[in-house]
Amino acid sequence: MLHLRLITPVDRTDAVVRLIEKTVGTAHVVVLPGAARNPVGDVVMCDVAREAGDELIGGLRELGLDRTGSIAVENIDLSLSKRADKAEDEAPGEGADAVLWEHLADATHEESTLTVTYVAFLTVATMLAACGVMLDNAILIVGAMAVGPEFGPLAGISTALVRRAPRLVWRSLWALLAGFAVAMVLTAGFSWLMDAFGLFSRSMINGARPNTAFIWKPDWMSFVVAFLAGIAGTLSLTSAKSGALIGVAISVTTVPAAANAAVSLNYTDYAQTWGSTWQLLANLGGIVLAGTLTLLAQKAFWTWQRERVTAQLP
């Protein structure tokens, strides 16, 4: 379940309480008159089943509570209450399938912003992948995939497309393109430095690499894997099962492809550079397409669920 802590202007407290009480799946309503100081107002708290949370939060925003007061949402790890059990039974659908659109938009907004930390993680991941492709070491490739933070902007683009938020699309796209550009330029410099110290050589990039040659040889399977990973990653975000993101990260060769493109460009191996670039674009496109379609499907499903429950009400 979710716990909501609301600060409401005094003249809107009754409307907020009525909204909570008529929302299917709510419990444990508490009203503390005059308890809030900044902003001044009443404090209203309640618990709501996750599958009913998006409807309630949307209603509170329609009342203007996000502008005139405050809406804070927390996950409840354990709730021992028969009323809570009853609320979850009454709410339509299953909590694991519910999409909290406001939470998703907030999470992807944070993850899709171009920051020093984001660029640092992406650069380190690309450099690790460069070591992996030069040594033909699959373990290093997997490690680089797990470090890469690029799924945040990709999820941001999908979320923005579904919510029709062009500003979030451009911010996510900027974080994605600028981040990869900086990471690849720095990785090219890193490979030049490694070559100067005798740790990298042209023979390594041109030699047989059975474990990592797939990185610069894109095919339809690359797109299929990226598409499936995009579905899994989006479901992990909307269902709050973040552990699945690790599996997604090590399934898609975005960071290794960027690394191989940077290193091969440094050694003027343009065939590998173009092959790796197409691999990168195919993976990015597959993830965005899958994420967008997954969110559209979830949105349609929950719209149908809400209409079905509404039709059953007396």
CSV table of C-alpha atoms in Angstrom, one decimal:
chain,number,residue,atom,x,y,z
A,1,MET,CA,0.0,0.0,0.0
A,2,LEU,CA,0.9,3.7,-0.2
A,3,HIS,CA,0.8,6.3,2.6
A,4,LEU,CA,-0.2,9.8,1.6
A,5,ARG,CA,0.6,12.8,3.7
A,6,LEU,CA,-1.2,15.9,2.6
A,7,ILE,CA,-1.1,19.6,3.5
A,8,THR,CA,-4.3,21.2,2.5
A,9,PRO,CA,-5.6,24.8,2.8
A,10,VAL,CA,-8.4,25.0,5.4
A,11,ASP,CA,-11.0,25.8,2.8
A,12,ARG,CA,-10.2,22.6,0.8
A,13,THR,CA,-9.8,20.1,3.6
A,14,ASP,CA,-13.5,18.9,3.4
A,15,ALA,CA,-13.2,18.4,-0.4
A,16,VAL,CA,-9.9,16.4,0.0
A,17,VAL,CA,-11.5,14.2,2.7
A,18,ARG,CA,-14.6,13.6,0.5
A,19,LEU,CA,-12.3,12.6,-2.4
A,20,ILE,CA,-10.4,10.2,-0.2
A,21,GLU,CA,-13.5,8.6,1.3
A,22,LYS,CA,-15.1,8.0,-2.1
A,23,THR,CA,-12.0,6.6,-3.7
A,24,VAL,CA,-12.2,2.8,-3.7
A,25,GLY,CA,-9.2,1.3,-1.9
A,26,THR,CA,-8.5,3.9,0.8
A,27,ALA,CA,-8.2,3.4,4.6
A,28,HIS,CA,-6.9,5.0,7.8
A,29,VAL,CA,-7.9,8.6,7.1
A,30,VAL,CA,-6.5,11.0,9.7
A,31,VAL,CA,-7.2,14.8,9.8
A,32,LEU,CA,-5.1,17.1,11.9
A,33,PRO,CA,-6.7,20.6,11.8
A,34,GLY,CA,-4.2,23.5,11.8
A,35,ALA,CA,-1.2,21.2,12.2
A,36,ALA,CA,0.7,22.5,9.2
A,37,ARG,CA,2.9,25.6,9.4
A,38,ASN,CA,4.7,25.9,6.1
A,39,PRO,CA,2.4,26.1,4.2
A,40,VAL,CA,-0.3,26.9,6.7
A,41,GLY,CA,-3.2,24.5,6.7
A,42,ASP,CA,-4.5,21.2,7.8
A,43,VAL,CA,-2.7,17.8,7.6
A,44,VAL,CA,-4.6,14.9,6.1
A,45,MET,CA,-3.1,11.4,6.1
A,46,CYS,CA,-4.4,8.2,4.6
A,47,ASP,CA,-3.4,4.8,3.2
A,48,VAL,CA,-4.4,3.7,-0.3
A,49,ALA,CA,-4.0,0.5,-2.3
A,50,ARG,CA,-1.3,0.9,-4.9
A,51,GLU,CA,-3.7,0.1,-7.7
A,52,ALA,CA,-5.9,3.0,-6.6
A,53,GLY,CA,-3.1,5.4,-5.9
A,54,ASP,CA,-2.9,7.0,-9.4
A,55,GLU,CA,-6.6,7.8,-9.4
A,56,LEU,CA,-6.4,9.4,-6.0
A,57,ILE,CA,-3.3,11.4,-6.7
A,58,GLY,CA,-4.8,12.6,-10.0
A,59,GLY,CA,-7.9,13.8,-8.1
A,60,LEU,CA,-5.8,15.6,-5.6
A,61,ARG,CA,-3.9,17.4,-8.3
A,62,GLU,CA,-7.2,18.4,-9.9
A,63,LEU,CA,-8.1,20.1,-6.6
A,64,GLY,CA,-4.9,22.1,-6.9
A,65,LEU,CA,-3.2,20.5,-3.9
A,66,ASP,CA,0.2,20.3,-5.6
A,67,ARG,CA,0.1,24.1,-6.0
A,68,THR,CA,-1.6,25.3,-2.8
A,69,GLY,CA,-0.4,22.6,-0.4
A,70,SER,CA,1.6,19.4,-0.6
A,71,ILE,CA,1.3,15.8,-1.7
A,72,ALA,CA,3.8,13.3,-0.2
A,73,VAL,CA,3.7,9.6,-1.1
A,74,GLU,CA,5.5,6.8,0.6
A,75,ASN,CA,5.5,3.0,0.1
A,76,ILE,CA,4.3,1.0,3.1
A,77,ASP,CA,6.4,-2.1,3.5
A,78,LEU,CA,4.2,-3.7,6.1
A,79,SER,CA,0.6,-2.9,7.1
A,80,LEU,CA,-1.1,-5.2,9.7
A,81,SER,CA,-4.7,-4.1,9.4
A,82,LYS,CA,-7.9,-5.8,8.3
A,83,ARG,CA,-9.1,-2.5,6.9
A,84,ALA,CA,-6.0,-2.2,4.8
A,85,ASP,CA,-6.6,-5.8,3.5
A,86,LYS,CA,-10.2,-4.9,2.7
A,87,ALA,CA,-9.1,-1.8,0.9
A,88,GLU,CA,-6.7,-3.8,-1.3
A,89,ASP,CA,-9.4,-6.3,-2.0
A,90,GLU,CA,-11.8,-3.6,-3.1
A,91,ALA,CA,-9.4,-1.8,-5.3
A,92,PRO,CA,-9.4,-3.0,-9.0
A,93,GLY,CA,-6.5,-5.0,-10.3
A,94,GLU,CA,-3.3,-6.0,-8.6
A,95,GLY,CA,-0.9,-3.7,-6.9
A,96,ALA,CA,2.1,-5.2,-8.8
A,97,ASP,CA,0.5,-4.2,-12.1
A,98,ALA,CA,-0.4,-0.7,-11.1
A,99,VAL,CA,1.3,2.3,-12.7
A,100,LEU,CA,1.8,5.5,-10.7
A,101,TRP,CA,2.2,7.9,-13.5
A,102,GLU,CA,3.2,10.8,-11.2
A,103,HIS,CA,5.9,8.7,-9.6
A,104,LEU,CA,7.1,7.5,-13.0
A,105,ALA,CA,7.3,11.0,-14.4
A,106,ASP,CA,9.2,12.2,-11.3
A,107,ALA,CA,11.6,9.3,-11.4
A,108,THR,CA,12.3,9.6,-15.1
A,109,HIS,CA,12.7,13.4,-14.8
A,110,GLU,CA,15.5,12.9,-12.2
A,111,GLU,CA,17.2,10.1,-14.2
A,112,SER,CA,17.0,11.9,-17.5
A,113,THR,CA,18.8,15.0,-16.5
A,114,LEU,CA,22.3,15.7,-17.8
A,115,THR,CA,24.4,15.9,-14.6
A,116,VAL,CA,28.1,15.5,-13.9
A,117,THR,CA,27.4,12.2,-12.0
A,118,TYR,CA,25.4,10.8,-15.0
A,119,VAL,CA,28.2,11.6,-17.4
A,120,ALA,CA,30.8,10.2,-15.0
A,121,PHE,CA,29.0,6.9,-14.7
A,122,LEU,CA,28.5,6.7,-18.4
A,123,THR,CA,32.1,7.5,-19.1
A,124,VAL,CA,33.5,5.0,-16.6
A,125,ALA,CA,31.2,2.3,-18.0
A,126,THR,CA,32.4,3.1,-21.6
A,127,MET,CA,36.0,3.0,-20.5
A,128,LEU,CA,35.4,-0.4,-18.8
A,129,ALA,CA,33.8,-1.6,-22.0
A,130,ALA,CA,36.8,-0.4,-24.0
A,131,CYS,CA,39.0,-2.6,-21.9
A,132,GLY,CA,36.6,-5.5,-22.4
A,133,VAL,CA,36.5,-5.2,-26.2
A,134,MET,CA,40.3,-4.9,-26.4
A,135,LEU,CA,40.9,-7.9,-24.2
A,136,ASP,CA,37.9,-9.8,-25.6
A,137,ASN,CA,36.8,-10.2,-22.1
A,138,ALA,CA,33.0,-10.9,-21.7
A,139,ILE,CA,33.1,-10.4,-17.9
A,140,LEU,CA,34.3,-6.8,-18.3
A,141,ILE,CA,31.6,-6.2,-20.9
A,142,VAL,CA,28.9,-7.4,-18.5
A,143,GLY,CA,30.4,-5.2,-15.8
A,144,ALA,CA,30.3,-2.2,-18.0
A,145,MET,CA,26.7,-2.9,-19.0
A,146,ALA,CA,25.7,-3.0,-15.3
A,147,VAL,CA,27.4,0.4,-14.6
A,148,GLY,CA,25.9,2.3,-17.5
A,149,PRO,CA,23.0,4.7,-16.5
A,150,GLU,CA,21.6,5.2,-20.0
A,151,PHE,CA,18.3,3.4,-19.3
A,152,GLY,CA,17.1,6.5,-17.3
A,153,PRO,CA,17.0,8.9,-20.4
A,154,LEU,CA,15.5,6.1,-22.5
A,155,ALA,CA,12.7,5.6,-20.0
A,156,GLY,CA,12.3,9.4,-19.9
A,157,ILE,CA,11.8,9.6,-23.6
A,158,SER,CA,9.1,6.8,-23.6
A,159,THR,CA,7.3,8.3,-20.6
A,160,ALA,CA,7.3,11.8,-22.2
A,161,LEU,CA,6.0,10.4,-25.5
A,162,VAL,CA,3.1,8.7,-23.7
A,163,ARG,CA,2.3,11.7,-21.5
A,164,ARG,CA,2.8,14.1,-24.4
A,165,ALA,CA,5.5,16.1,-22.6
A,166,PRO,CA,7.8,17.5,-25.3
A,167,ARG,CA,10.1,19.3,-22.8
A,168,LEU,CA,10.9,15.9,-21.1
A,169,VAL,CA,11.5,14.4,-24.5
A,170,TRP,CA,14.1,17.0,-25.4
A,171,ARG,CA,15.7,16.9,-21.9
A,172,SER,CA,16.0,13.1,-22.0
A,173,LEU,CA,17.3,13.2,-25.6
A,174,TRP,CA,19.9,15.8,-24.7
A,175,ALA,CA,21.1,13.8,-21.7
A,176,LEU,CA,21.3,10.6,-23.9
A,177,LEU,CA,23.1,12.1,-26.9
A,178,ALA,CA,25.3,14.5,-25.0
A,179,GLY,CA,26.2,11.9,-22.4
A,180,PHE,CA,27.2,9.4,-25.1
A,181,ALA,CA,29.1,12.0,-27.1
A,182,VAL,CA,31.2,13.0,-24.0
A,183,ALA,CA,31.8,9.4,-22.9
A,184,MET,CA,32.9,8.4,-26.4
A,185,VAL,CA,35.3,11.3,-26.8
A,186,LEU,CA,36.8,10.7,-23.4
A,187,THR,CA,37.1,7.0,-24.2
A,188,ALA,CA,38.8,7.7,-27.4
A,189,GLY,CA,41.3,9.8,-25.5
A,190,PHE,CA,41.6,7.0,-22.9
A,191,SER,CA,42.4,4.4,-25.6
A,192,TRP,CA,45.1,6.8,-27.0
A,193,LEU,CA,46.6,7.0,-23.6
A,194,MET,CA,46.5,3.2,-23.1
A,195,ASP,CA,48.2,2.8,-26.5
A,196,ALA,CA,50.9,5.2,-25.4
A,197,PHE,CA,51.6,3.1,-22.4
A,198,GLY,CA,51.6,-0.1,-24.5
A,199,LEU,CA,48.4,-1.5,-23.0
A,200,PHE,CA,46.3,-1.2,-26.1
A,201,SER,CA,47.5,-1.9,-29.7
A,202,ARG,CA,46.1,-2.0,-33.2
A,203,SER,CA,46.5,-5.7,-33.3
A,204,MET,CA,44.1,-6.0,-30.4
A,205,ILE,CA,41.3,-4.2,-32.3
A,206,ASN,CA,42.0,-6.0,-35.5
A,207,GLY,CA,42.5,-9.4,-34.1
A,208,ALA,CA,40.0,-12.2,-33.7
A,209,ARG,CA,37.6,-11.5,-30.8
A,210,PRO,CA,35.1,-14.4,-30.6
A,211,ASN,CA,33.6,-13.2,-27.4
A,212,THR,CA,33.0,-9.6,-28.3
A,213,ALA,CA,32.9,-9.4,-32.1
A,214,PHE,CA,29.0,-9.3,-32.0
A,215,ILE,CA,29.3,-5.7,-30.7
A,216,TRP,CA,30.1,-4.2,-34.1
A,217,LYS,CA,28.0,-6.6,-36.2
A,218,PRO,CA,24.4,-5.5,-35.7
A,219,ASP,CA,21.6,-7.7,-36.9
A,220,TRP,CA,17.9,-8.2,-36.3
A,221,MET,CA,18.6,-10.2,-33.2
A,222,SER,CA,20.2,-7.1,-31.6
A,223,PHE,CA,17.0,-5.2,-32.1
A,224,VAL,CA,14.9,-8.0,-30.8
A,225,VAL,CA,17.0,-8.3,-27.6
A,226,ALA,CA,16.8,-4.5,-27.1
A,227,PHE,CA,13.1,-4.6,-27.6
A,228,LEU,CA,12.5,-7.3,-25.1
A,229,ALA,CA,14.9,-5.6,-22.6
A,230,GLY,CA,12.9,-2.3,-23.1
A,231,ILE,CA,9.7,-4.1,-22.1
A,232,ALA,CA,11.3,-5.7,-19.0
A,233,GLY,CA,12.9,-2.4,-18.0
A,234,THR,CA,9.7,-0.4,-18.3
A,235,LEU,CA,7.8,-3.0,-16.3
A,236,SER,CA,10.4,-2.9,-13.6
A,237,LEU,CA,10.0,0.8,-13.3
A,238,THR,CA,6.2,0.8,-13.2
A,239,SER,CA,5.9,-2.1,-10.8
A,240,ALA,CA,8.7,-0.8,-8.5
A,241,LYS,CA,10.7,-4.0,-9.1
A,242,SER,CA,14.0,-2.2,-9.6
A,243,GLY,CA,16.1,-5.4,-9.3
A,244,ALA,CA,15.0,-6.4,-12.8
A,245,LEU,CA,16.8,-3.3,-14.1
A,246,ILE,CA,20.2,-5.1,-13.6
A,247,GLY,CA,19.1,-7.9,-15.9
A,248,VAL,CA,18.0,-5.3,-18.4
A,249,ALA,CA,21.3,-3.5,-18.2
A,250,ILE,CA,23.4,-6.6,-18.9
A,251,SER,CA,21.2,-7.6,-21.8
A,252,VAL,CA,21.7,-4.7,-24.2
A,253,THR,CA,25.0,-3.7,-25.8
A,254,THR,CA,24.6,0.1,-25.8
A,255,VAL,CA,27.7,1.0,-23.7
A,256,PRO,CA,29.9,-1.7,-25.3
A,257,ALA,CA,28.9,-0.5,-28.8
A,258,ALA,CA,29.8,3.1,-27.9
A,259,ALA,CA,33.1,1.9,-26.5
A,260,ASN,CA,34.0,-0.1,-29.5
A,261,ALA,CA,33.1,2.8,-31.8
A,262,ALA,CA,35.4,5.1,-29.9
A,263,VAL,CA,38.3,2.7,-29.8
A,264,SER,CA,38.1,1.7,-33.4
A,265,LEU,CA,37.8,5.3,-34.5
A,266,ASN,CA,41.0,6.0,-32.6
A,267,TYR,CA,42.7,3.3,-34.7
A,268,THR,CA,40.9,4.5,-37.9
A,269,ASP,CA,39.0,1.2,-38.3
A,270,TYR,CA,36.0,2.8,-39.8
A,271,ALA,CA,34.2,-0.4,-40.6
A,272,GLN,CA,34.0,-1.3,-36.9
A,273,THR,CA,33.2,2.3,-36.0
A,274,TRP,CA,30.1,2.3,-38.3
A,275,GLY,CA,29.1,-1.2,-37.3
A,276,SER,CA,29.3,-0.3,-33.6
A,277,THR,CA,27.4,3.0,-34.2
A,278,TRP,CA,24.5,1.1,-35.9
A,279,GLN,CA,24.5,-1.4,-33.1
A,280,LEU,CA,24.2,1.5,-30.6
A,281,LEU,CA,21.3,3.1,-32.6
A,282,ALA,CA,19.5,-0.2,-33.0
A,283,ASN,CA,19.6,-0.9,-29.3
A,284,LEU,CA,18.5,2.6,-28.3
A,285,GLY,CA,15.7,2.6,-30.8
A,286,GLY,CA,14.5,-0.8,-29.7
A,287,ILE,CA,14.4,0.2,-26.1
A,288,VAL,CA,12.5,3.4,-26.7
A,289,LEU,CA,10.0,1.7,-29.0
A,290,ALA,CA,9.4,-1.1,-26.5
A,291,GLY,CA,9.1,1.2,-23.6
A,292,THR,CA,6.6,3.5,-25.3
A,293,LEU,CA,4.4,0.6,-26.5
A,294,THR,CA,4.5,-1.0,-23.0
A,295,LEU,CA,3.4,2.2,-21.3
A,296,LEU,CA,0.6,2.7,-23.9
A,297,ALA,CA,-0.6,-0.9,-23.2
A,298,GLN,CA,-0.5,-0.3,-19.4
A,299,LYS,CA,-2.4,2.9,-19.8
A,300,ALA,CA,-5.1,1.3,-21.9
A,301,PHE,CA,-5.4,-1.6,-19.5
A,302,TRP,CA,-5.9,0.6,-16.4
A,303,THR,CA,-8.4,2.9,-18.3
A,304,TRP,CA,-10.4,-0.3,-19.1
A,305,GLN,CA,-10.1,-1.4,-15.4
A,306,ARG,CA,-11.3,2.0,-14.1
A,307,GLU,CA,-14.3,2.1,-16.5
A,308,ARG,CA,-15.2,-1.5,-15.6
A,309,VAL,CA,-15.2,-0.7,-11.9
A,310,THR,CA,-17.1,2.5,-12.4
A,311,ALA,CA,-19.8,0.7,-14.4
A,312,GLN,CA,-20.3,-1.8,-11.5
A,313,LEU,CA,-20.8,1.0,-8.9
A,314,PRO,CA,-24.4,1.6,-7.8
